[in-house]
Amino acid sequence: MNKKRNFFLKILLFWFSFLGTIQAQIIFKADFTENRHTKQVMPYHLNVYNRITPVNGVNSAGDNKNAKFCIVRPLGGIAKKGIADITKDSYKWDAKSKKFYTDFTLLKKQVDGILDKGLEIHQIVLDNPSWAFQRNSKGKLVGDSLKVSTYGNAEPPADNKAWANYLKEVIKFIVSTYGSEKIGEIQFNIGREIGTPSHWSGTKEQFFEFYKISSKAIHKVLPKAKVGTHFLWGSSKNAWGTDFVKWANANNVHYDFVGVSFYPFYQRSERTDFDKVYNKDFAVIKDIPEWNKNAKLEMHEYSLIKSLSKAGNSFKKAPEAHQNSFMIGLMKMFYQNNMQNIFQWGDGSSYLPASNLLLTMQGNTYFESKKEGKQQEGNNYIDAIFTKDAVKNKYNVLVYNYSANPDANNMETIKIKALINIKKGTKVKYRIAKYNKIKNNVVWSNWIETYTLKEDEDKSSVVFSNKLPVFSFLKYEVVLLTESKQKL
C-alpha cells in the first residue's frame, strides 16, 4: 500500500512540477503583418562620446567608425587642484588695460583636434563660464574671490549682457573659421547637468533667464542653430527639466533638445525597472502637454554604476554582464518611447557585445510587442525588441534578462511568436546569437531551416522556445527564403 501511495505521490509531484514549468514561462508576441504596430525606423543611439576639454585631440572610440563627439567645458572656467586655472579661459580680464578680451586659441585647438581626424562634433557645451565672468563690468571680482566648485566655475555670470556679447563672439569665431554649413550641423548645449550645485550655483529662475539670454545670443549670429540644455533625471532631488519645459512653453522660448543624466545603481529595483524608470525620470519631461513636439530628449550622461564616490564626481561601473544585459533593456525603452542618443564616457567597451548587435539592427523598423506569462523569478526584468529589416527580408528578436539582485543566478524559460505575411508551411532559416557571460562575447549558431505554422489563410508564424540566464541576452535572426530555395 505504501509503495502505491509513494508511486502516486511521485506522479503528482511530477505533474505539479511540469505545470509549474509551463506557467513559469514568458511569452513574447509581435505582429509583423500590420503597420499599425510599427513605431519608428531605428537609429543607432550609441555613436556620441563625451570628451572634457580635449586640447590634445581625442582618442578613438573603439572600432566605431561613425563616432561623434561632445566637447565638454571648452570655454574655460576650469579648476586645477582646487585653484582657478585662468590659462584655459577664452574670456579674460587684462589688469593693465582694465579691459575684457577674448582668446579662442584653445577652443580652436579642441575643435581642430576632432575635425582634423575626419571625425564629427555632435555638440559643443557652453557650460562653465570663464573665470572673468565672476567680475563685474569694472573688472572687480564679485564677492572678492574666485569661487571654485567641484568642476570649476559654477557661478552665474556677474553681467548677463557681457555674457551674451561674448557668446556672439564665440559663434562668430566658429562660423568664420569652419563655415556656417559645417557649424549648422552641430548643436549647442547651454549648461550641463543643471540642478547640480557643482555645475550651477544659481537658482532655477536664474538659469532659465540665463538660457533665454544665451539662446537669443546664439541665434543672433546663427539663426538656425540647434540649441538646448541638460538637466538631471526626473526623480532626482533638483529635477528642473519639467519646470523648464513648462516655462519655455509659457514664455515662447525655443529649444531643440533637452538632455538628461542617468546614473542608475545596478542593484536598485527602482533604477532598473524600465517601465518605472521611464515614467518617473523621462515621461515627466517629454510626455507632458507643454513639450515641444519637434524637440528630442537625449541622455547626455550615462553609466550603470556599482558605487559612487563621496564627492559624487566618480564611480565604479557595474560588471560587464550587467552592463550588456541592461543596455538591451535601455535601448528597448529608447525605441519604444522615441528617445535619442546616449552620450558615453570612454569608448563604450564595457557593453560592446550588446552595442555591436544593436548596430546591426540600425535602419530596421521597430515593432511593438506583447509580453505574457509568468516568470520564475519575480525580481527579473525580461523583455524583447522585435524588428524587421525590409531590405534583407529578415526579422530580428533580441531578448534580455536583467535582475536588480546583482548576485542572481537563475534561468528563465521564454517563448517567441512572430506573425508574418506568408502562408503556413513556408520554409525559413534562422540562427541564434547567445551572450557568453564568462568571455563577454556573442556566439552564433549555424543557420537552421524550419517551417512556419498556420495562423489563417495568408498568415503564419514562427515560434521558438529557449532558456535565458539572468544577466544575458540572445538574438534570433529569421530570413525568408526565395522561391527557388523553397523547392530545395
Short mmCIF file of C-alpha atoms in Angstrom, two decimals:
data_model
loop_
_atom_site.label_atom_id
_atom_site.label_comp_id
_atom_site.label_asym_id
_atom_site.label_seq_id
_atom_site.Cartn_x
_atom_site.Cartn_y
_atom_site.Cartn_z
CA MET A 1 0.00 0.00 0.00
CA ASN A 2 2.80 2.38 0.91
CA LYS A 3 4.54 1.59 -2.39
CA LYS A 4 1.38 2.51 -4.34
CA ARG A 5 0.90 5.72 -2.34
CA ASN A 6 4.53 6.75 -2.90
CA PHE A 7 4.16 5.99 -6.60
CA PHE A 8 1.07 8.23 -6.92
CA LEU A 9 2.76 10.95 -4.88
CA LYS A 10 5.69 10.89 -7.26
CA ILE A 11 3.31 11.17 -10.24
CA LEU A 12 1.50 14.13 -8.64
CA LEU A 13 4.76 15.86 -7.82
CA PHE A 14 5.90 15.34 -11.39
CA TRP A 15 2.75 16.91 -12.83
CA PHE A 16 2.79 19.81 -10.40
CA SER A 17 6.39 20.41 -11.32
CA PHE A 18 5.55 20.17 -15.02
CA LEU A 19 2.59 22.54 -14.74
CA GLY A 20 4.74 24.95 -12.76
CA THR A 21 7.30 24.90 -15.55
CA ILE A 22 4.59 25.59 -18.13
CA GLN A 23 3.27 28.52 -16.09
CA ALA A 24 6.71 29.92 -15.35
CA GLN A 25 7.25 30.87 -18.97
CA ILE A 26 7.45 34.28 -20.58
CA ILE A 27 5.82 34.55 -24.00
CA PHE A 28 6.74 37.40 -26.37
CA LYS A 29 4.45 38.11 -29.31
CA ALA A 30 4.73 40.52 -32.23
CA ASP A 31 2.59 41.01 -35.33
CA PHE A 32 4.71 41.90 -38.37
CA THR A 33 1.68 41.81 -40.69
CA GLU A 34 0.20 45.21 -39.80
CA ASN A 35 1.94 48.59 -39.97
CA ARG A 36 -0.12 49.92 -37.05
CA HIS A 37 2.28 48.01 -34.78
CA THR A 38 5.34 49.91 -36.06
CA LYS A 39 6.93 52.72 -34.05
CA GLN A 40 9.94 54.02 -35.99
CA VAL A 41 12.89 53.25 -38.22
CA MET A 42 15.61 52.50 -35.68
CA PRO A 43 18.67 54.72 -35.38
CA TYR A 44 21.81 53.59 -33.57
CA HIS A 45 21.89 55.52 -30.30
CA LEU A 46 25.49 54.78 -29.22
CA ASN A 47 27.53 56.97 -31.56
CA VAL A 48 28.13 60.02 -29.32
CA TYR A 49 31.07 60.28 -26.88
CA ASN A 50 31.80 62.93 -24.24
CA ARG A 51 35.27 64.48 -24.02
CA ILE A 52 36.27 67.09 -21.43
CA THR A 53 38.36 69.98 -22.81
CA PRO A 54 40.12 67.84 -25.44
CA VAL A 55 43.00 70.25 -26.11
CA ASN A 56 45.24 67.32 -27.09
CA GLY A 57 42.79 65.84 -29.56
CA VAL A 58 40.51 62.86 -28.95
CA ASN A 59 41.23 59.19 -28.61
CA SER A 60 39.29 56.88 -30.88
CA ALA A 61 36.02 55.43 -29.67
CA GLY A 62 36.85 51.75 -30.09
CA ASP A 63 36.04 50.46 -33.58
CA ASN A 64 33.15 52.87 -34.09
CA LYS A 65 33.80 54.44 -37.50
CA ASN A 66 30.79 56.77 -37.18
CA ALA A 67 31.71 58.22 -33.78
CA LYS A 68 30.63 61.76 -32.98
CA PHE A 69 31.97 63.80 -30.09
CA CYS A 70 30.58 66.17 -27.50
CA ILE A 71 33.07 68.79 -26.32
CA VAL A 72 32.59 69.48 -22.60
CA ARG A 73 33.93 72.60 -20.82
CA PRO A 74 35.54 74.12 -23.93
CA LEU A 75 35.27 77.76 -22.80
CA GLY A 76 37.33 77.71 -19.61
CA GLY A 77 36.20 78.18 -16.03
CA ILE A 78 38.30 75.15 -15.11
CA ALA A 79 39.89 74.45 -11.73
CA LYS A 80 43.19 72.65 -11.22
CA LYS A 81 43.85 71.19 -7.76
CA GLY A 82 41.13 73.41 -6.33
CA ILE A 83 42.54 76.63 -7.83
CA ALA A 84 41.09 78.60 -10.74
CA ASP A 85 43.09 77.94 -13.91
CA ILE A 86 42.61 81.09 -15.99
CA THR A 87 45.06 79.83 -18.64
CA LYS A 88 42.24 77.73 -20.13
CA ASP A 89 39.83 80.68 -20.36
CA SER A 90 38.61 82.10 -23.66
CA TYR A 91 37.34 85.29 -21.97
CA LYS A 92 39.87 87.16 -19.87
CA TRP A 93 40.49 90.29 -17.85
CA ASP A 94 43.56 92.39 -18.57
CA ALA A 95 44.57 94.06 -15.31
CA LYS A 96 46.83 96.57 -17.08
CA SER A 97 44.41 97.89 -19.68
CA LYS A 98 41.47 97.11 -17.39
CA LYS A 99 39.57 95.57 -20.26
CA PHE A 100 38.00 92.22 -21.08
CA TYR A 101 39.16 90.37 -24.19
CA THR A 102 38.63 87.02 -25.94
CA ASP A 103 41.21 84.39 -26.81
CA PHE A 104 39.89 81.40 -28.78
CA THR A 105 43.22 79.63 -29.24
CA LEU A 106 42.33 76.64 -27.05
CA LEU A 107 38.74 76.49 -28.32
CA LYS A 108 40.06 76.18 -31.87
CA LYS A 109 42.55 73.52 -30.79
CA GLN A 110 39.72 71.44 -29.33
CA VAL A 111 37.58 71.69 -32.45
CA ASP A 112 40.54 71.05 -34.77
CA GLY A 113 41.55 68.00 -32.74
CA ILE A 114 38.30 66.34 -33.73
CA LEU A 115 37.65 67.67 -37.25
CA ASP A 116 41.25 67.17 -38.42
CA LYS A 117 40.87 63.44 -37.80
CA GLY A 118 37.83 63.33 -40.07
CA LEU A 119 35.53 62.89 -37.07
CA GLU A 120 32.31 64.75 -36.34
CA ILE A 121 31.21 67.00 -33.49
CA HIS A 122 27.68 66.30 -32.30
CA GLN A 123 27.61 69.01 -29.62
CA ILE A 124 29.59 71.86 -28.11
CA VAL A 125 28.69 72.55 -24.48
CA LEU A 126 28.61 76.19 -23.45
CA ASP A 127 28.88 75.35 -19.78
CA ASN A 128 31.43 76.68 -17.28
CA PRO A 129 31.77 80.44 -17.83
CA SER A 130 35.37 81.67 -17.91
CA TRP A 131 36.61 82.99 -14.56
CA ALA A 132 36.47 86.56 -15.84
CA PHE A 133 32.68 86.36 -15.69
CA GLN A 134 32.91 86.47 -11.91
CA ARG A 135 33.99 90.07 -12.37
CA ASN A 136 31.58 92.95 -12.81
CA SER A 137 31.70 95.42 -15.71
CA LYS A 138 34.51 97.32 -13.95
CA GLY A 139 36.62 94.20 -13.53
CA LYS A 140 36.07 93.82 -9.81
CA LEU A 141 35.67 90.27 -8.53
CA VAL A 142 32.15 89.53 -7.28
CA GLY A 143 32.49 88.67 -3.61
CA ASP A 144 36.18 89.50 -3.97
CA SER A 145 37.12 85.87 -4.71
CA LEU A 146 37.15 83.19 -7.40
CA LYS A 147 34.56 80.66 -6.23
CA VAL A 148 35.74 77.17 -7.14
CA SER A 149 33.25 74.29 -7.21
CA THR A 150 33.93 70.60 -7.87
CA TYR A 151 34.33 71.15 -11.61
CA GLY A 152 35.46 74.78 -11.70
CA ASN A 153 33.29 77.85 -12.11
CA ALA A 154 29.63 77.14 -11.35
CA GLU A 155 28.68 80.78 -10.69
CA PRO A 156 26.20 82.61 -12.93
CA PRO A 157 27.93 85.41 -14.87
CA ALA A 158 28.06 88.67 -12.96
CA ASP A 159 26.97 90.51 -16.12
CA ASN A 160 24.47 88.75 -18.38
CA LYS A 161 24.85 91.36 -21.11
CA ALA A 162 28.60 90.78 -21.21
CA TRP A 163 27.97 87.02 -21.37
CA ALA A 164 25.53 87.42 -24.29
CA ASN A 165 28.01 89.58 -26.21
CA TYR A 166 30.74 87.04 -25.54
CA LEU A 167 28.59 84.16 -26.83
CA LYS A 168 28.01 86.10 -30.05
CA GLU A 169 31.79 86.34 -30.41
CA VAL A 170 32.15 82.60 -29.80
CA ILE A 171 29.65 81.72 -32.54
CA LYS A 172 31.07 84.33 -34.94
CA PHE A 173 34.55 82.86 -34.46
CA ILE A 174 33.39 79.28 -35.03
CA VAL A 175 31.34 80.19 -38.10
CA SER A 176 34.08 82.32 -39.68
CA THR A 177 36.66 79.59 -39.03
CA TYR A 178 34.72 76.49 -40.11
CA GLY A 179 31.79 77.82 -42.17
CA SER A 180 28.10 78.07 -41.38
CA GLU A 181 27.28 74.83 -43.22
CA LYS A 182 29.64 72.77 -41.06
CA ILE A 183 28.68 74.51 -37.82
CA GLY A 184 25.00 74.27 -38.66
CA GLU A 185 25.24 70.50 -38.10
CA ILE A 186 26.49 70.97 -34.52
CA GLN A 187 24.14 71.53 -31.60
CA PHE A 188 24.95 73.92 -28.75
CA ASN A 189 24.15 72.93 -25.20
CA ILE A 190 23.71 75.75 -22.68
CA GLY A 191 24.80 74.50 -19.27
CA ARG A 192 25.45 70.96 -18.10
CA GLU A 193 23.59 68.82 -15.57
CA ILE A 194 21.76 71.88 -14.29
CA GLY A 195 20.30 71.25 -10.84
CA THR A 196 23.68 70.08 -9.57
CA PRO A 197 25.20 72.90 -7.45
CA SER A 198 28.70 72.00 -8.64
CA HIS A 199 27.59 72.82 -12.20
CA TRP A 200 25.25 75.73 -11.47
CA SER A 201 25.19 77.50 -8.10
CA GLY A 202 22.40 79.91 -9.01
CA THR A 203 18.65 79.45 -8.65
CA LYS A 204 16.35 77.72 -11.09
CA GLU A 205 14.87 81.05 -12.15
CA GLN A 206 18.34 82.49 -12.75
CA PHE A 207 19.21 79.60 -15.01
CA PHE A 208 16.03 79.88 -17.05
CA GLU A 209 16.82 83.55 -17.68
CA PHE A 210 20.43 82.61 -18.44
CA TYR A 211 19.20 80.07 -21.01
CA LYS A 212 16.92 82.60 -22.70
CA ILE A 213 19.69 85.20 -22.95
CA SER A 214 22.17 82.61 -24.23
CA SER A 215 19.91 81.08 -26.86
CA LYS A 216 18.96 84.51 -28.21
CA ALA A 217 22.63 85.46 -28.45
CA ILE A 218 23.46 82.31 -30.43
CA HIS A 219 20.52 82.77 -32.78
CA LYS A 220 21.52 86.38 -33.45
CA VAL A 221 24.59 85.04 -35.25
CA LEU A 222 23.35 81.62 -36.38
CA PRO A 223 19.53 81.81 -36.66
CA LYS A 224 19.05 78.10 -37.36
CA ALA A 225 21.45 76.83 -34.70
CA LYS A 226 20.23 73.83 -32.70
CA VAL A 227 20.14 74.90 -29.06
CA GLY A 228 19.10 73.12 -25.87
CA THR A 229 20.13 72.32 -22.32
CA HIS A 230 20.83 69.48 -19.87
CA PHE A 231 19.19 68.56 -16.54
CA LEU A 232 19.11 65.73 -14.00
CA TRP A 233 16.66 62.82 -14.34
CA GLY A 234 13.06 63.49 -13.40
CA SER A 235 13.01 61.81 -9.97
CA SER A 236 16.26 63.39 -8.76
CA LYS A 237 16.42 65.91 -5.93
CA ASN A 238 16.79 69.01 -8.12
CA ALA A 239 14.95 67.90 -11.25
CA TRP A 240 14.32 71.12 -13.19
CA GLY A 241 13.58 69.57 -16.59
CA THR A 242 9.80 69.51 -16.24
CA ASP A 243 9.70 73.09 -14.98
CA PHE A 244 11.96 74.19 -17.85
CA VAL A 245 9.65 72.67 -20.46
CA LYS A 246 6.62 74.36 -18.89
CA TRP A 247 8.48 77.68 -18.55
CA ALA A 248 9.71 77.56 -22.16
CA ASN A 249 6.19 76.87 -23.39
CA ALA A 250 4.69 79.70 -21.33
CA ASN A 251 7.38 82.20 -22.36
CA ASN A 252 7.77 81.15 -26.00
CA VAL A 253 11.43 80.19 -25.51
CA HIS A 254 12.84 77.82 -28.11
CA TYR A 255 14.78 74.58 -27.55
CA ASP A 256 15.69 71.79 -29.97
CA PHE A 257 16.62 69.22 -27.36
CA VAL A 258 16.68 68.54 -23.66
CA GLY A 259 19.46 66.35 -22.26
CA VAL A 260 19.18 64.32 -19.08
CA SER A 261 21.70 62.44 -16.97
CA PHE A 262 21.04 58.86 -15.89
CA TYR A 263 23.32 57.07 -13.41
CA PRO A 264 21.34 54.05 -12.16
CA PHE A 265 22.71 51.88 -9.34
CA TYR A 266 22.73 48.35 -10.73
CA GLN A 267 21.24 46.78 -7.60
CA ARG A 268 18.26 49.10 -7.08
CA SER A 269 14.92 47.93 -8.48
CA GLU A 270 13.53 51.46 -8.85
CA ARG A 271 16.50 52.32 -11.10
CA THR A 272 16.47 49.16 -13.23
CA ASP A 273 12.77 48.54 -13.85
CA PHE A 274 12.45 50.37 -17.18
CA ASP A 275 8.68 50.93 -17.02
CA LYS A 276 9.07 52.72 -13.69
CA VAL A 277 12.26 54.49 -14.80
CA TYR A 278 10.66 55.92 -17.93
CA ASN A 279 7.55 57.14 -16.14
CA LYS A 280 9.44 58.76 -13.24
CA ASP A 281 12.52 60.09 -14.98
CA PHE A 282 11.72 60.85 -18.62
CA ALA A 283 7.98 60.88 -19.28
CA VAL A 284 7.58 63.69 -16.74
CA ILE A 285 9.71 65.83 -19.07
CA LYS A 286 8.90 64.56 -22.57
CA ASP A 287 5.30 63.34 -22.36
CA ILE A 288 3.67 66.41 -20.87
CA PRO A 289 1.40 68.70 -22.96
CA GLU A 290 3.90 71.58 -22.88
CA TRP A 291 6.69 69.56 -24.56
CA ASN A 292 7.93 70.87 -27.92
CA LYS A 293 6.93 68.05 -30.28
CA ASN A 294 9.79 68.94 -32.64
CA ALA A 295 12.41 68.60 -29.90
CA LYS A 296 14.31 65.46 -28.90
CA LEU A 297 15.10 64.02 -25.49
CA GLU A 298 18.71 62.82 -25.22
CA MET A 299 20.70 61.10 -22.47
CA HIS A 300 23.78 63.35 -22.09
CA GLU A 301 25.45 61.31 -19.35
CA TYR A 302 25.00 57.63 -18.57
CA SER A 303 26.60 54.75 -16.75
CA LEU A 304 25.28 51.71 -14.91
CA ILE A 305 27.13 52.08 -11.62
CA LYS A 306 28.11 49.83 -8.75
CA SER A 307 29.16 52.56 -6.33
CA LEU A 308 29.63 56.33 -6.17
CA SER A 309 32.41 58.34 -4.54
CA LYS A 310 31.63 60.54 -1.52
CA ALA A 311 32.21 63.67 -3.60
CA GLY A 312 29.79 62.34 -6.20
CA ASN A 313 32.12 63.02 -9.12
CA SER A 314 33.44 59.48 -9.78
CA PHE A 315 32.03 55.96 -9.73
CA LYS A 316 32.71 52.28 -10.23
CA LYS A 317 30.90 50.63 -13.12
CA ALA A 318 28.78 47.52 -12.81
CA PRO A 319 30.25 44.23 -14.12
CA GLU A 320 30.27 43.61 -17.88
CA ALA A 321 27.44 41.06 -17.92
CA HIS A 322 25.20 43.51 -16.06
CA GLN A 323 26.23 46.33 -18.41
CA ASN A 324 25.38 44.33 -21.53
CA SER A 325 22.00 42.94 -20.49
CA PHE A 326 20.97 46.32 -19.07
CA MET A 327 21.91 48.08 -22.33
CA ILE A 328 19.45 45.96 -24.31
CA GLY A 329 16.68 46.96 -21.90
CA LEU A 330 17.73 50.60 -22.05
CA MET A 331 17.52 50.57 -25.85
CA LYS A 332 14.10 48.92 -25.69
CA MET A 333 12.99 51.94 -23.64
CA PHE A 334 14.54 54.31 -26.19
CA TYR A 335 12.85 52.72 -29.22
CA GLN A 336 9.51 52.36 -27.51
CA ASN A 337 9.43 55.99 -26.35
CA ASN A 338 11.34 57.83 -29.09
CA MET A 339 14.31 58.90 -27.00
CA GLN A 340 17.59 59.63 -28.78
CA ASN A 341 21.36 59.32 -28.32
CA ILE A 342 23.35 58.23 -25.28
CA PHE A 343 26.45 60.38 -24.72
CA GLN A 344 29.03 57.93 -23.44
CA TRP A 345 32.12 58.34 -21.30
CA GLY A 346 35.14 56.37 -22.52
CA ASP A 347 34.75 54.14 -25.57
CA GLY A 348 31.70 52.08 -24.60
CA SER A 349 33.76 48.87 -24.42
CA SER A 350 32.03 47.62 -21.26
CA TYR A 351 28.88 46.79 -23.27
CA LEU A 352 30.43 46.21 -26.70
CA PRO A 353 28.78 42.78 -27.36
CA ALA A 354 25.33 44.33 -26.88
CA SER A 355 26.09 47.52 -28.81
CA ASN A 356 27.52 45.55 -31.74
CA LEU A 357 24.28 43.58 -32.08
CA LEU A 358 22.24 46.77 -31.82
CA LEU A 359 24.37 48.33 -34.57
CA THR A 360 23.40 45.53 -36.97
CA MET A 361 19.75 46.49 -36.42
CA GLN A 362 20.25 50.13 -37.44
CA GLY A 363 17.69 51.06 -40.10
CA ASN A 364 15.31 48.24 -39.11
CA THR A 365 11.68 49.02 -38.36
CA TYR A 366 10.77 48.65 -34.70
CA PHE A 367 7.53 46.77 -33.93
CA GLU A 368 5.64 46.87 -30.67
CA SER A 369 5.29 43.55 -28.87
CA LYS A 370 3.30 41.93 -26.08
CA LYS A 371 4.61 40.09 -23.05
CA GLU A 372 2.56 37.31 -21.44
CA GLY A 373 3.04 34.50 -18.97
CA LYS A 374 4.72 34.16 -15.64
CA GLN A 375 8.42 34.25 -14.91
CA GLN A 376 10.19 32.05 -12.39
CA GLU A 377 11.96 34.89 -10.60
CA GLY A 378 9.85 37.91 -9.65
CA ASN A 379 12.80 40.31 -9.41
CA ASN A 380 13.92 39.75 -13.01
CA TYR A 381 13.24 42.25 -15.78
CA ILE A 382 12.77 40.46 -19.10
CA ASP A 383 11.69 41.97 -22.39
CA ALA A 384 12.27 41.81 -26.13
CA ILE A 385 12.96 44.04 -29.13
CA PHE A 386 11.23 42.95 -32.38
CA THR A 387 12.41 44.45 -35.68
CA LYS A 388 12.04 43.96 -39.42
CA ASP A 389 14.80 44.50 -41.97
CA ALA A 390 12.82 45.11 -45.17
CA VAL A 391 15.96 45.31 -47.34
CA LYS A 392 17.29 41.87 -46.33
CA ASN A 393 13.83 40.33 -45.83
CA LYS A 394 14.90 39.50 -42.28
CA TYR A 395 13.25 39.56 -38.85
CA ASN A 396 15.12 40.08 -35.58
CA VAL A 397 14.17 39.34 -31.98
CA LEU A 398 16.53 40.47 -29.22
CA VAL A 399 15.63 39.31 -25.68
CA TYR A 400 17.35 40.27 -22.41
CA ASN A 401 17.15 39.15 -18.78
CA TYR A 402 18.28 41.53 -16.02
CA SER A 403 17.86 41.48 -12.23
CA ALA A 404 18.17 44.11 -9.50
CA ASN A 405 19.80 41.38 -7.42
CA PRO A 406 23.43 41.55 -8.62
CA ASP A 407 24.10 38.02 -7.34
CA ALA A 408 21.10 36.41 -9.06
CA ASN A 409 21.84 33.11 -10.81
CA ASN A 410 18.58 31.86 -12.25
CA MET A 411 17.21 30.84 -15.65
CA GLU A 412 14.00 31.94 -17.36
CA THR A 413 12.03 29.97 -19.95
CA ILE A 414 10.98 32.09 -22.91
CA LYS A 415 8.78 31.57 -25.94
CA ILE A 416 8.81 33.81 -29.01
CA LYS A 417 5.97 34.03 -31.51
CA ALA A 418 6.13 36.29 -34.57
CA LEU A 419 3.26 36.64 -37.06
CA ILE A 420 4.37 37.05 -40.71
CA ASN A 421 2.56 37.65 -44.02
CA ILE A 422 3.37 34.26 -45.57
CA LYS A 423 1.43 31.01 -45.96
CA LYS A 424 1.71 28.17 -43.48
CA GLY A 425 4.43 25.65 -44.10
CA THR A 426 6.77 28.19 -45.70
CA LYS A 427 10.43 27.29 -45.28
CA VAL A 428 12.54 29.86 -43.41
CA LYS A 429 16.02 29.77 -41.96
CA TYR A 430 17.17 31.15 -38.62
CA ARG A 431 20.20 31.39 -36.39
CA ILE A 432 20.68 32.30 -32.73
CA ALA A 433 23.23 34.55 -31.05
CA LYS A 434 23.83 33.92 -27.35
CA TYR A 435 25.76 36.08 -24.94
CA ASN A 436 28.61 34.33 -23.11
CA LYS A 437 28.97 35.94 -19.68
CA ILE A 438 32.35 34.40 -18.93
CA LYS A 439 34.04 35.50 -22.15
CA ASN A 440 31.89 38.63 -22.58
CA ASN A 441 31.18 37.86 -26.21
CA VAL A 442 28.43 36.66 -28.51
CA VAL A 443 28.43 33.16 -30.04
CA TRP A 444 26.37 32.43 -33.17
CA SER A 445 24.78 29.12 -34.12
CA ASN A 446 24.77 27.75 -37.67
CA TRP A 447 21.78 28.51 -39.89
CA ILE A 448 18.85 26.16 -39.28
CA GLU A 449 15.81 25.57 -41.52
CA THR A 450 12.27 25.31 -40.22
CA TYR A 451 8.68 25.82 -41.42
CA THR A 452 6.09 28.38 -40.40
CA LEU A 453 2.94 27.42 -38.52
CA LYS A 454 -0.64 28.13 -39.56
CA GLU A 455 -2.46 31.23 -38.30
CA ASP A 456 -5.04 31.96 -41.05
CA GLU A 457 -5.25 31.94 -44.88
CA ASP A 458 -2.32 34.22 -45.73
CA LYS A 459 -0.55 34.49 -42.41
CA SER A 460 1.67 32.17 -40.45
CA SER A 461 4.01 32.33 -37.51
CA VAL A 462 7.49 31.38 -36.45
CA VAL A 463 7.71 30.06 -32.91
CA PHE A 464 10.82 29.48 -30.81
CA SER A 465 11.43 28.35 -27.24
CA ASN A 466 14.61 28.76 -25.25
CA LYS A 467 16.10 29.34 -21.83
CA LEU A 468 17.71 32.64 -20.90
CA PRO A 469 20.07 33.03 -17.91
CA VAL A 470 19.96 36.21 -15.86
CA PHE A 471 22.40 38.97 -16.94
CA SER A 472 22.42 37.77 -20.52
CA PHE A 473 20.64 38.17 -23.84
CA LEU A 474 20.02 36.28 -27.03
CA LYS A 475 19.03 37.19 -30.57
CA TYR A 476 17.06 35.31 -33.23
CA GLU A 477 17.55 36.22 -36.88
CA VAL A 478 14.90 34.82 -39.24
CA VAL A 479 15.31 35.05 -43.02
CA LEU A 480 12.62 34.29 -45.61
CA LEU A 481 13.94 32.06 -48.39
CA THR A 482 13.47 32.81 -52.10
CA GLU A 483 11.01 30.73 -54.13
CA SER A 484 13.82 28.72 -55.71
CA LYS A 485 15.21 27.76 -52.29
CA GLN A 486 11.73 26.83 -51.07
CA LYS A 487 11.73 23.92 -53.53
CA LEU A 488 15.11 22.52 -52.49
#
